[in-house]
Amino acid sequence: MKIHVGNLHVQASEDGLRMLFERHGQVERIALPADEQGYAVVDMPDPEEAQSAIDALQGQPYEGRPLDVNPARPGQAKATRRPEFSRGEPEEQPPDDNPRGQRGGGRRGQRSHRGEV
């Protein structure tokens, strides 16, 4: 079961979180994104142990901040990779309504707001 852990201090470490969660059961993996601070995703294979950890750690202080511990929703469980950096097929773009392929741009041949050309 994947667990979303929020309200983490910016200096929270994977090792510290592992020690905290292993008190409640086996921890398979911890994702602590370096580019997005303040949360982690902890993966515990046994759902009962995971629920025990959630119940015990929700609201408990960790490094001076109360933890926000909840079962991860499907979008949160994939927090380790941002969509714009994902690999694979590019998403299909909607058709371009402008036949020239241009997207605006400037004031060619028009007077500017200062009265200059």
JSON list of C-alpha atoms in Angstrom, two decimals:
[
{"chain": "A", "resi": 1, "resn": "MET", "atom": "CA", "xyz": [0.00, 0.00, 0.00]},
{"chain": "A", "resi": 2, "resn": "LYS", "atom": "CA", "xyz": [1.31, 3.42, -0.91]},
{"chain": "A", "resi": 3, "resn": "ILE", "atom": "CA", "xyz": [1.17, 6.10, 1.77]},
{"chain": "A", "resi": 4, "resn": "HIS", "atom": "CA", "xyz": [1.38, 9.84, 1.13]},
{"chain": "A", "resi": 5, "resn": "VAL", "atom": "CA", "xyz": [3.37, 11.65, 3.83]},
{"chain": "A", "resi": 6, "resn": "GLY", "atom": "CA", "xyz": [2.95, 15.41, 3.77]},
{"chain": "A", "resi": 7, "resn": "ASN", "atom": "CA", "xyz": [4.13, 18.46, 5.70]},
{"chain": "A", "resi": 8, "resn": "LEU", "atom": "CA", "xyz": [7.72, 17.23, 5.81]},
{"chain": "A", "resi": 9, "resn": "HIS", "atom": "CA", "xyz": [10.58, 19.51, 6.72]},
{"chain": "A", "resi": 10, "resn": "VAL", "atom": "CA", "xyz": [12.78, 20.34, 3.73]},
{"chain": "A", "resi": 11, "resn": "GLN", "atom": "CA", "xyz": [15.67, 18.45, 5.33]},
{"chain": "A", "resi": 12, "resn": "ALA", "atom": "CA", "xyz": [13.70, 15.22, 5.85]},
{"chain": "A", "resi": 13, "resn": "SER", "atom": "CA", "xyz": [15.70, 12.21, 4.72]},
{"chain": "A", "resi": 14, "resn": "GLU", "atom": "CA", "xyz": [14.78, 8.87, 3.26]},
{"chain": "A", "resi": 15, "resn": "ASP", "atom": "CA", "xyz": [16.70, 7.08, 6.03]},
{"chain": "A", "resi": 16, "resn": "GLY", "atom": "CA", "xyz": [14.85, 8.97, 8.76]},
{"chain": "A", "resi": 17, "resn": "LEU", "atom": "CA", "xyz": [11.47, 8.20, 7.21]},
{"chain": "A", "resi": 18, "resn": "ARG", "atom": "CA", "xyz": [12.42, 4.55, 6.76]},
{"chain": "A", "resi": 19, "resn": "MET", "atom": "CA", "xyz": [13.29, 4.25, 10.46]},
{"chain": "A", "resi": 20, "resn": "LEU", "atom": "CA", "xyz": [10.02, 5.95, 11.42]},
{"chain": "A", "resi": 21, "resn": "PHE", "atom": "CA", "xyz": [7.82, 3.71, 9.26]},
{"chain": "A", "resi": 22, "resn": "GLU", "atom": "CA", "xyz": [9.71, 0.45, 9.90]},
{"chain": "A", "resi": 23, "resn": "ARG", "atom": "CA", "xyz": [8.50, 0.63, 13.52]},
{"chain": "A", "resi": 24, "resn": "HIS", "atom": "CA", "xyz": [5.12, -0.36, 12.09]},
{"chain": "A", "resi": 25, "resn": "GLY", "atom": "CA", "xyz": [6.15, -2.94, 9.49]},
{"chain": "A", "resi": 26, "resn": "GLN", "atom": "CA", "xyz": [8.17, -3.67, 6.38]},
{"chain": "A", "resi": 27, "resn": "VAL", "atom": "CA", "xyz": [8.92, -0.72, 4.10]},
{"chain": "A", "resi": 28, "resn": "GLU", "atom": "CA", "xyz": [9.42, -1.68, 0.49]},
{"chain": "A", "resi": 29, "resn": "ARG", "atom": "CA", "xyz": [10.30, 1.70, -0.94]},
{"chain": "A", "resi": 30, "resn": "ILE", "atom": "CA", "xyz": [10.36, 5.43, -0.16]},
{"chain": "A", "resi": 31, "resn": "ALA", "atom": "CA", "xyz": [10.12, 8.11, -2.83]},
{"chain": "A", "resi": 32, "resn": "LEU", "atom": "CA", "xyz": [11.31, 11.50, -1.61]},
{"chain": "A", "resi": 33, "resn": "PRO", "atom": "CA", "xyz": [11.45, 13.76, -4.70]},
{"chain": "A", "resi": 34, "resn": "ALA", "atom": "CA", "xyz": [14.38, 16.16, -4.56]},
{"chain": "A", "resi": 35, "resn": "ASP", "atom": "CA", "xyz": [12.73, 18.72, -6.83]},
{"chain": "A", "resi": 36, "resn": "GLU", "atom": "CA", "xyz": [9.46, 18.88, -4.90]},
{"chain": "A", "resi": 37, "resn": "GLN", "atom": "CA", "xyz": [10.03, 19.16, -1.18]},
{"chain": "A", "resi": 38, "resn": "GLY", "atom": "CA", "xyz": [7.56, 18.67, 1.60]},
{"chain": "A", "resi": 39, "resn": "TYR", "atom": "CA", "xyz": [6.20, 15.21, 0.89]},
{"chain": "A", "resi": 40, "resn": "ALA", "atom": "CA", "xyz": [7.14, 11.59, 0.32]},
{"chain": "A", "resi": 41, "resn": "VAL", "atom": "CA", "xyz": [5.47, 8.39, -0.81]},
{"chain": "A", "resi": 42, "resn": "VAL", "atom": "CA", "xyz": [6.12, 5.34, 1.37]},
{"chain": "A", "resi": 43, "resn": "ASP", "atom": "CA", "xyz": [5.30, 1.89, -0.03]},
{"chain": "A", "resi": 44, "resn": "MET", "atom": "CA", "xyz": [4.47, -0.80, 2.53]},
{"chain": "A", "resi": 45, "resn": "PRO", "atom": "CA", "xyz": [3.55, -4.21, 1.08]},
{"chain": "A", "resi": 46, "resn": "ASP", "atom": "CA", "xyz": [1.26, -5.31, 3.93]},
{"chain": "A", "resi": 47, "resn": "PRO", "atom": "CA", "xyz": [-1.98, -3.25, 3.99]},
{"chain": "A", "resi": 48, "resn": "GLU", "atom": "CA", "xyz": [-2.55, -3.91, 7.70]},
{"chain": "A", "resi": 49, "resn": "GLU", "atom": "CA", "xyz": [0.93, -2.68, 8.61]},
{"chain": "A", "resi": 50, "resn": "ALA", "atom": "CA", "xyz": [0.44, 0.33, 6.35]},
{"chain": "A", "resi": 51, "resn": "GLN", "atom": "CA", "xyz": [-2.85, 1.21, 8.04]},
{"chain": "A", "resi": 52, "resn": "SER", "atom": "CA", "xyz": [-1.19, 0.80, 11.43]},
{"chain": "A", "resi": 53, "resn": "ALA", "atom": "CA", "xyz": [1.52, 3.27, 10.39]},
{"chain": "A", "resi": 54, "resn": "ILE", "atom": "CA", "xyz": [-1.09, 5.74, 9.10]},
{"chain": "A", "resi": 55, "resn": "ASP", "atom": "CA", "xyz": [-3.09, 5.55, 12.32]},
{"chain": "A", "resi": 56, "resn": "ALA", "atom": "CA", "xyz": [-0.02, 5.89, 14.54]},
{"chain": "A", "resi": 57, "resn": "LEU", "atom": "CA", "xyz": [1.79, 8.65, 12.63]},
{"chain": "A", "resi": 58, "resn": "GLN", "atom": "CA", "xyz": [-1.02, 10.95, 11.47]},
{"chain": "A", "resi": 59, "resn": "GLY", "atom": "CA", "xyz": [-0.51, 14.32, 13.18]},
{"chain": "A", "resi": 60, "resn": "GLN", "atom": "CA", "xyz": [2.58, 13.17, 15.08]},
{"chain": "A", "resi": 61, "resn": "PRO", "atom": "CA", "xyz": [5.51, 15.62, 15.21]},
{"chain": "A", "resi": 62, "resn": "TYR", "atom": "CA", "xyz": [8.49, 14.76, 13.03]},
{"chain": "A", "resi": 63, "resn": "GLU", "atom": "CA", "xyz": [11.43, 17.16, 12.80]},
{"chain": "A", "resi": 64, "resn": "GLY", "atom": "CA", "xyz": [9.31, 19.87, 14.37]},
{"chain": "A", "resi": 65, "resn": "ARG", "atom": "CA", "xyz": [6.27, 19.52, 12.09]},
{"chain": "A", "resi": 66, "resn": "PRO", "atom": "CA", "xyz": [3.05, 17.51, 12.44]},
{"chain": "A", "resi": 67, "resn": "LEU", "atom": "CA", "xyz": [2.93, 14.79, 9.79]},
{"chain": "A", "resi": 68, "resn": "ASP", "atom": "CA", "xyz": [0.05, 14.49, 7.36]},
{"chain": "A", "resi": 69, "resn": "VAL", "atom": "CA", "xyz": [-0.15, 10.73, 6.68]},
{"chain": "A", "resi": 70, "resn": "ASN", "atom": "CA", "xyz": [-2.83, 9.27, 4.39]},
{"chain": "A", "resi": 71, "resn": "PRO", "atom": "CA", "xyz": [-3.31, 6.45, 1.89]},
{"chain": "A", "resi": 72, "resn": "ALA", "atom": "CA", "xyz": [-1.98, 7.70, -1.43]},
{"chain": "A", "resi": 73, "resn": "ARG", "atom": "CA", "xyz": [-4.51, 8.43, -4.15]},
{"chain": "A", "resi": 74, "resn": "PRO", "atom": "CA", "xyz": [-3.65, 7.06, -7.60]},
{"chain": "A", "resi": 75, "resn": "GLY", "atom": "CA", "xyz": [-2.11, 10.36, -8.81]},
{"chain": "A", "resi": 76, "resn": "GLN", "atom": "CA", "xyz": [-0.02, 10.76, -5.67]},
{"chain": "A", "resi": 77, "resn": "ALA", "atom": "CA", "xyz": [1.56, 7.32, -5.95]},
{"chain": "A", "resi": 78, "resn": "LYS", "atom": "CA", "xyz": [3.30, 8.38, -9.16]},
{"chain": "A", "resi": 79, "resn": "ALA", "atom": "CA", "xyz": [4.79, 11.50, -7.67]},
{"chain": "A", "resi": 80, "resn": "THR", "atom": "CA", "xyz": [8.37, 10.51, -8.41]},
{"chain": "A", "resi": 81, "resn": "ARG", "atom": "CA", "xyz": [8.17, 11.41, -12.11]},
{"chain": "A", "resi": 82, "resn": "ARG", "atom": "CA", "xyz": [6.74, 14.65, -13.38]},
{"chain": "A", "resi": 83, "resn": "PRO", "atom": "CA", "xyz": [4.56, 14.26, -16.50]},
{"chain": "A", "resi": 84, "resn": "GLU", "atom": "CA", "xyz": [6.50, 16.72, -18.66]},
{"chain": "A", "resi": 85, "resn": "PHE", "atom": "CA", "xyz": [9.60, 14.55, -18.24]},
{"chain": "A", "resi": 86, "resn": "SER", "atom": "CA", "xyz": [7.94, 11.20, -18.83]},
{"chain": "A", "resi": 87, "resn": "ARG", "atom": "CA", "xyz": [9.22, 8.92, -21.53]},
{"chain": "A", "resi": 88, "resn": "GLY", "atom": "CA", "xyz": [7.16, 7.26, -24.19]},
{"chain": "A", "resi": 89, "resn": "GLU", "atom": "CA", "xyz": [4.86, 8.47, -26.90]},
{"chain": "A", "resi": 90, "resn": "PRO", "atom": "CA", "xyz": [4.15, 12.20, -26.98]},
{"chain": "A", "resi": 91, "resn": "GLU", "atom": "CA", "xyz": [0.59, 13.19, -26.27]},
{"chain": "A", "resi": 92, "resn": "GLU", "atom": "CA", "xyz": [-1.55, 13.97, -29.29]},
{"chain": "A", "resi": 93, "resn": "GLN", "atom": "CA", "xyz": [-1.97, 17.70, -29.80]},
{"chain": "A", "resi": 94, "resn": "PRO", "atom": "CA", "xyz": [-5.30, 19.24, -30.79]},
{"chain": "A", "resi": 95, "resn": "PRO", "atom": "CA", "xyz": [-5.55, 20.38, -34.41]},
{"chain": "A", "resi": 96, "resn": "ASP", "atom": "CA", "xyz": [-4.24, 23.84, -35.17]},
{"chain": "A", "resi": 97, "resn": "ASP", "atom": "CA", "xyz": [-7.12, 26.17, -36.13]},
{"chain": "A", "resi": 98, "resn": "ASN", "atom": "CA", "xyz": [-4.77, 28.71, -37.71]},
{"chain": "A", "resi": 99, "resn": "PRO", "atom": "CA", "xyz": [-3.95, 27.57, -41.29]},
{"chain": "A", "resi": 100, "resn": "ARG", "atom": "CA", "xyz": [-0.73, 29.61, -41.35]},
{"chain": "A", "resi": 101, "resn": "GLY", "atom": "CA", "xyz": [0.56, 27.93, -38.20]},
{"chain": "A", "resi": 102, "resn": "GLN", "atom": "CA", "xyz": [1.29, 31.26, -36.57]},
{"chain": "A", "resi": 103, "resn": "ARG", "atom": "CA", "xyz": [0.13, 32.09, -33.10]},
{"chain": "A", "resi": 104, "resn": "GLY", "atom": "CA", "xyz": [-0.17, 35.86, -33.17]},
{"chain": "A", "resi": 105, "resn": "GLY", "atom": "CA", "xyz": [2.86, 37.91, -32.37]},
{"chain": "A", "resi": 106, "resn": "GLY", "atom": "CA", "xyz": [3.43, 41.56, -32.24]},
{"chain": "A", "resi": 107, "resn": "ARG", "atom": "CA", "xyz": [2.16, 44.65, -33.96]},
{"chain": "A", "resi": 108, "resn": "ARG", "atom": "CA", "xyz": [3.63, 44.50, -37.44]},
{"chain": "A", "resi": 109, "resn": "GLY", "atom": "CA", "xyz": [2.57, 47.53, -39.42]},
{"chain": "A", "resi": 110, "resn": "GLN", "atom": "CA", "xyz": [0.46, 48.84, -36.58]},
{"chain": "A", "resi": 111, "resn": "ARG", "atom": "CA", "xyz": [1.08, 51.86, -34.50]},
{"chain": "A", "resi": 112, "resn": "SER", "atom": "CA", "xyz": [2.34, 51.21, -31.01]},
{"chain": "A", "resi": 113, "resn": "HIS", "atom": "CA", "xyz": [0.70, 52.68, -27.97]},
{"chain": "A", "resi": 114, "resn": "ARG", "atom": "CA", "xyz": [3.21, 55.59, -28.15]},
{"chain": "A", "resi": 115, "resn": "GLY", "atom": "CA", "xyz": [2.22, 56.59, -31.65]},
{"chain": "A", "resi": 116, "resn": "GLU", "atom": "CA", "xyz": [5.38, 55.17, -33.26]},
{"chain": "A", "resi": 117, "resn": "VAL", "atom": "CA", "xyz": [5.47, 52.83, -36.24]}
]
